[in-house]
C-alpha atoms as an extended CHARMM CRD file, in Angstrom:
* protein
*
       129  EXT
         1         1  UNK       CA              0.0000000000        0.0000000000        0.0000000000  PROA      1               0.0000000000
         2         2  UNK       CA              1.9450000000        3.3550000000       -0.7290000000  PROA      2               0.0000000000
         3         3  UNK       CA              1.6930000000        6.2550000000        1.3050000000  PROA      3               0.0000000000
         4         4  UNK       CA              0.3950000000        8.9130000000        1.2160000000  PROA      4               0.0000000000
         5         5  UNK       CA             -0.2470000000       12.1010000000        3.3070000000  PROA      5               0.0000000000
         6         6  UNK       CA             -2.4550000000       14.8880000000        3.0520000000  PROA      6               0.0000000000
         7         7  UNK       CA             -2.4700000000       18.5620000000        4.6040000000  PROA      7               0.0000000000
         8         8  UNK       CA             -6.3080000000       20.2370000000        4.5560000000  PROA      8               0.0000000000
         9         9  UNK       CA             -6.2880000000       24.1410000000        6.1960000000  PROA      9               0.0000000000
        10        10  UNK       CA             -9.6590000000       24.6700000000        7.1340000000  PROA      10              0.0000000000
        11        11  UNK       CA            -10.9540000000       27.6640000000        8.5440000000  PROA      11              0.0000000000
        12        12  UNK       CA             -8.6750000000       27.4140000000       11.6590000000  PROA      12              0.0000000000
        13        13  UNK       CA             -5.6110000000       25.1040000000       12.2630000000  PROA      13              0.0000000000
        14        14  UNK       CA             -4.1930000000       22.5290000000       10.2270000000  PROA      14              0.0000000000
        15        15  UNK       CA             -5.2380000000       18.1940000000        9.8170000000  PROA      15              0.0000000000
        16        16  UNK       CA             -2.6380000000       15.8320000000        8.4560000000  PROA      16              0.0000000000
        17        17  UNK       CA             -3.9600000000       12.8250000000        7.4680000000  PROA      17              0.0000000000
        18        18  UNK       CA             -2.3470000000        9.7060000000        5.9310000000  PROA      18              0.0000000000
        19        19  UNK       CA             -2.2400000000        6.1640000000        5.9050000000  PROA      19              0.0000000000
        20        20  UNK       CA             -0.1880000000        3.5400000000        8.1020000000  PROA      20              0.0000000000
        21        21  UNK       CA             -0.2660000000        0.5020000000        7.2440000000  PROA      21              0.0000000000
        22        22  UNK       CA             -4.2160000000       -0.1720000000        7.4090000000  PROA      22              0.0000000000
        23        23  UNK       CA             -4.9740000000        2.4000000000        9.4310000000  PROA      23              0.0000000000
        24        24  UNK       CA             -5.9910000000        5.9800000000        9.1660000000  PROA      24              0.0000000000
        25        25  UNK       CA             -3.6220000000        8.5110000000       10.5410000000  PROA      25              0.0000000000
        26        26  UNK       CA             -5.1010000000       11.8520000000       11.8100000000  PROA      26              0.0000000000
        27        27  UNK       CA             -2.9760000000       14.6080000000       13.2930000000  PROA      27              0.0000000000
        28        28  UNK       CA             -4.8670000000       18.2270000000       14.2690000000  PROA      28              0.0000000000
        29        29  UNK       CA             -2.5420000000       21.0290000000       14.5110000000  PROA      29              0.0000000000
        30        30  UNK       CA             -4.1060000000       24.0950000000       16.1880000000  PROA      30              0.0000000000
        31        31  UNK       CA             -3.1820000000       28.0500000000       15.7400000000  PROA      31              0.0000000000
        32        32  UNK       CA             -3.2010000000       30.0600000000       18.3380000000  PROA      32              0.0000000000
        33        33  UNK       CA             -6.4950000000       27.8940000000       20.0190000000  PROA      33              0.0000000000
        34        34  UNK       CA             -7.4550000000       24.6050000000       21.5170000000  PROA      34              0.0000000000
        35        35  UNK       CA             -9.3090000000       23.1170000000       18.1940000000  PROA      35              0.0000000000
        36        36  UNK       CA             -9.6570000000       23.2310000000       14.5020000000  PROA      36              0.0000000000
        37        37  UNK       CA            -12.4490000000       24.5500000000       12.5110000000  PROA      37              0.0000000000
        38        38  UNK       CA            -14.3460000000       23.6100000000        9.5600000000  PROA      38              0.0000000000
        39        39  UNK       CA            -16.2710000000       25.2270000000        7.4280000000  PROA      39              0.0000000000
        40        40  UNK       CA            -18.7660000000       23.4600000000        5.2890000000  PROA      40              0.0000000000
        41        41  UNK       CA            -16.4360000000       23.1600000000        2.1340000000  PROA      41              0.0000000000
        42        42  UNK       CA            -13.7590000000       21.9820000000        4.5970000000  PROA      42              0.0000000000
        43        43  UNK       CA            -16.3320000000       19.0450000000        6.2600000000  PROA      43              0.0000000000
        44        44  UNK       CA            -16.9930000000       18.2850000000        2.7510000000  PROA      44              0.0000000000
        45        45  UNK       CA            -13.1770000000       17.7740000000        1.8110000000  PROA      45              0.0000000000
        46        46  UNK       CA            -12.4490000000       15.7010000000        4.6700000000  PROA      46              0.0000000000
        47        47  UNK       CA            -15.6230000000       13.4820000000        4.4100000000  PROA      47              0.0000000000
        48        48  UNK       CA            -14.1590000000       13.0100000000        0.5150000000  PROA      48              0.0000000000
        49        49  UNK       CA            -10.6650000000       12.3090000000        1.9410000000  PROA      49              0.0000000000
        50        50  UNK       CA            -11.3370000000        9.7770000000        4.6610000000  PROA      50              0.0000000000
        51        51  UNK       CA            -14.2250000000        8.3050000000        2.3640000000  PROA      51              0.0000000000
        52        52  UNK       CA            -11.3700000000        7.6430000000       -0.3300000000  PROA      52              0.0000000000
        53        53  UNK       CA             -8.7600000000        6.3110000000        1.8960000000  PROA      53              0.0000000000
        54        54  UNK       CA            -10.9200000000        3.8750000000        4.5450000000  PROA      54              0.0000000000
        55        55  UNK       CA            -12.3660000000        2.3120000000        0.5160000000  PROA      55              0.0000000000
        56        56  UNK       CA             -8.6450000000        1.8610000000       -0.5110000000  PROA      56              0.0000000000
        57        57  UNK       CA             -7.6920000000        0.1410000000        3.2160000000  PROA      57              0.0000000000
        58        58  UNK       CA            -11.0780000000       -1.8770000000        2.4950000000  PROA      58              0.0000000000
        59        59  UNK       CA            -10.1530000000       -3.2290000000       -0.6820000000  PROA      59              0.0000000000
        60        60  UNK       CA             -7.0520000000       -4.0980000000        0.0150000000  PROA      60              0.0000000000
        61        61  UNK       CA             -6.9500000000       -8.1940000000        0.1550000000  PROA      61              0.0000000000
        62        62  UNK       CA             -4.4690000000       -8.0300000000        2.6890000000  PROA      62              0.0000000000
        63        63  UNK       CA             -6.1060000000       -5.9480000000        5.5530000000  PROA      63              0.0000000000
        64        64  UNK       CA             -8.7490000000       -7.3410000000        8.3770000000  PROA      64              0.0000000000
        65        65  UNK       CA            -11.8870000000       -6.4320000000        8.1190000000  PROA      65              0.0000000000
        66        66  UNK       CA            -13.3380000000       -6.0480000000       11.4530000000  PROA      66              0.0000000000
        67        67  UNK       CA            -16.8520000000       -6.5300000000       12.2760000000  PROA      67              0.0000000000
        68        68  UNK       CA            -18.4560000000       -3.7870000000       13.3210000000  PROA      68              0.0000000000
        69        69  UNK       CA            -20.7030000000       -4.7010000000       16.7490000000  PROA      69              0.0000000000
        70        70  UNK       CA            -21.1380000000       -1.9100000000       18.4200000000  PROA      70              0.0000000000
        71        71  UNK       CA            -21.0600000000        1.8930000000       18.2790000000  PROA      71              0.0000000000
        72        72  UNK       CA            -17.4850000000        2.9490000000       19.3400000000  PROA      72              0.0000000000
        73        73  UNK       CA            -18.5250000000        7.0250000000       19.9700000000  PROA      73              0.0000000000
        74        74  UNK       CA            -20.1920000000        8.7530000000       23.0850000000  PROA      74              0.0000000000
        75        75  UNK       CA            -22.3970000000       11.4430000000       21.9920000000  PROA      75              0.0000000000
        76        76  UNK       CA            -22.6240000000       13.9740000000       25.2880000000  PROA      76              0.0000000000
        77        77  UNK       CA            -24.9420000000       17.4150000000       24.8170000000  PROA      77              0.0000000000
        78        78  UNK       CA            -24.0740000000       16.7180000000       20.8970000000  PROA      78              0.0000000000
        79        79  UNK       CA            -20.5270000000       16.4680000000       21.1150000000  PROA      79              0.0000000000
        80        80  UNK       CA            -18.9850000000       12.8350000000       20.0500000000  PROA      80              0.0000000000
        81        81  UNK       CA            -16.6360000000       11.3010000000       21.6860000000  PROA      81              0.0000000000
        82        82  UNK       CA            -13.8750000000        8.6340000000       20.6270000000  PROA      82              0.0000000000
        83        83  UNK       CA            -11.6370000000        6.8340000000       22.5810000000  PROA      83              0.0000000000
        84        84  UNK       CA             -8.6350000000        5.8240000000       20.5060000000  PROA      84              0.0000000000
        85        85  UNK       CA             -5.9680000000        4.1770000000       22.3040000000  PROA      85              0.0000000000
        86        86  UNK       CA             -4.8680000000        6.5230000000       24.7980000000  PROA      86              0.0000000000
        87        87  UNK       CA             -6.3410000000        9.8790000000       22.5810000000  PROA      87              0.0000000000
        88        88  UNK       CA             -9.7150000000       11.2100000000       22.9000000000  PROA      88              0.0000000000
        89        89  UNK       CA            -11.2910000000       13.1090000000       19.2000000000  PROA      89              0.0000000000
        90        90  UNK       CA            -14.2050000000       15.5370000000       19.3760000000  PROA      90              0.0000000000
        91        91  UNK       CA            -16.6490000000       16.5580000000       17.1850000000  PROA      91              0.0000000000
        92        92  UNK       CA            -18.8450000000       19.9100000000       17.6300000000  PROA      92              0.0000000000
        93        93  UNK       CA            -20.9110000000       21.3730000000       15.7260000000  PROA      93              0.0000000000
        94        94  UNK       CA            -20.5980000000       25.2140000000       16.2540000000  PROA      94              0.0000000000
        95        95  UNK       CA            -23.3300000000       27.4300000000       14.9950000000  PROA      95              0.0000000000
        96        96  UNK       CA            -22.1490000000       30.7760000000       16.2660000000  PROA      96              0.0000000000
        97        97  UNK       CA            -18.7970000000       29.9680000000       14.3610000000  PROA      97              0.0000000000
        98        98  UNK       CA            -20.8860000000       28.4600000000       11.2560000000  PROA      98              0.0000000000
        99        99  UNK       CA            -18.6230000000       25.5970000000       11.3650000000  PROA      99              0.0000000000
       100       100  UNK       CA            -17.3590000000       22.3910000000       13.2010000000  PROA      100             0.0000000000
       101       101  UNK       CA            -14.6280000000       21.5770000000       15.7170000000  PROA      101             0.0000000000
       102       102  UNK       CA            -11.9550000000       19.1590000000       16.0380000000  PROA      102             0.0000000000
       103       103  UNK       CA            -10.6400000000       18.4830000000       19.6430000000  PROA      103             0.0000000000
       104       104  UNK       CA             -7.9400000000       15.5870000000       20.6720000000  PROA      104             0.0000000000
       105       105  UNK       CA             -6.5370000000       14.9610000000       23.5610000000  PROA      105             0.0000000000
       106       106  UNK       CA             -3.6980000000       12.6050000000       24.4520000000  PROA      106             0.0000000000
       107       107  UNK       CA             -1.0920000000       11.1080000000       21.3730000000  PROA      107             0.0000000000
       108       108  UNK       CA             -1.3710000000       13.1520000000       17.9760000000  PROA      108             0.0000000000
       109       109  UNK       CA             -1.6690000000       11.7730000000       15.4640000000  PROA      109             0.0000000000
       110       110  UNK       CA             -4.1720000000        9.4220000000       16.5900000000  PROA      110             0.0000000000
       111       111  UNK       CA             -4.0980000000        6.1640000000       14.8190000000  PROA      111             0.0000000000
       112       112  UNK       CA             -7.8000000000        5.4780000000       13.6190000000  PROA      112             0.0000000000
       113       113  UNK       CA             -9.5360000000        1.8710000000       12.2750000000  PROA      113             0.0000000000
       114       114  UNK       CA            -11.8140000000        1.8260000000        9.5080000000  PROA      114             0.0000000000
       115       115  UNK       CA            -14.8350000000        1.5900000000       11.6450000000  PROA      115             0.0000000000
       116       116  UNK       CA            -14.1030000000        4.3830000000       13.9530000000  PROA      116             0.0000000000
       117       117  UNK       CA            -13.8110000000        6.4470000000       10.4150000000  PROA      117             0.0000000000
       118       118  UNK       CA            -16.6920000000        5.4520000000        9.4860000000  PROA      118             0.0000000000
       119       119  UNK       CA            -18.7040000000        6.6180000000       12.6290000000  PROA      119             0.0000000000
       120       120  UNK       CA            -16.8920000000       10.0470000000       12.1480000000  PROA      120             0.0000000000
       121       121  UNK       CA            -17.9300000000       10.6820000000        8.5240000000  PROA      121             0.0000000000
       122       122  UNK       CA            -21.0470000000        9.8410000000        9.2230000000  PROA      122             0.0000000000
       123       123  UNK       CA            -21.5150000000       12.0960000000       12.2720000000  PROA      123             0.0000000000
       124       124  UNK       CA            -19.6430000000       14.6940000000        9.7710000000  PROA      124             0.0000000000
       125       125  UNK       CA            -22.5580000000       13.9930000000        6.9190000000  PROA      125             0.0000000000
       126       126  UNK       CA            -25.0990000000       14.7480000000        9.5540000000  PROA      126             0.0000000000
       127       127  UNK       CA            -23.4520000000       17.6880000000       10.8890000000  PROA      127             0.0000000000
       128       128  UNK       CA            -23.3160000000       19.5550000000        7.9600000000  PROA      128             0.0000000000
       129       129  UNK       CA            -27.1750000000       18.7080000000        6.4280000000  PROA      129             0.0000000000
């Protein structure tokens, strides 16, 4: 599988994103602030991106496909929650910023599976409709 790595510049900070191995790498980098912000066409871009690379990881004969059992977020007062390894993402929609934020806490990047992308482009399809 070759890599790849991507830089998007939303509204506010910086996401990296490539591939490792079959897994999804995602790194926020914040300016001057504690999250990243999307706007719309940025949500759309990123939903595109992680669409594109979780189908190539999927395709791939050589990866595992996990079953997916269970819902791996934590939605709290419409924020999502995932716990990935010893990280934490966040996802907020923000209407007086017309936009959504990205929180971590813990390791960046975070390393994600293909099911816990999944769950966050669809949270990030429903966010922005």
């Amino acid at each position: 599988m070759e890599n790849q790595l991507f830089s998007l510049f939303p509204k506010k900070g910086n996401i990296v994103i490539d591939k490792t191995e079959y897994k999804i790498r995602l790194q926020l980098d914040y300016e001057n602030g504690d999250h990243c912000l999307l706007a719309s066409t940025d949500t759309q871009d990123l939903i595109q991106l992680l669409t594109s690379l979780s189908q190539q990881i999927w395709e791939d004969e050589n990866s595992t496909k996990t079953p997916y059992v269970a819902q791996l977020f934590v939605e709290n007062h419409n924020v999502y929650h995932w716990k990935i390894d010893s990280s934490e993402l966040s996802i907020e929609c923000n209407e007086s910023k017309n936009g959504i934020e990205l929180y971590h806490k813990g390791n960046n990047p975070m390393q994600l599976e293909i099911n816990q992308v999944i769950e966050i482009v669809q949270i990030l399809e429903g966010l922005i409709n």
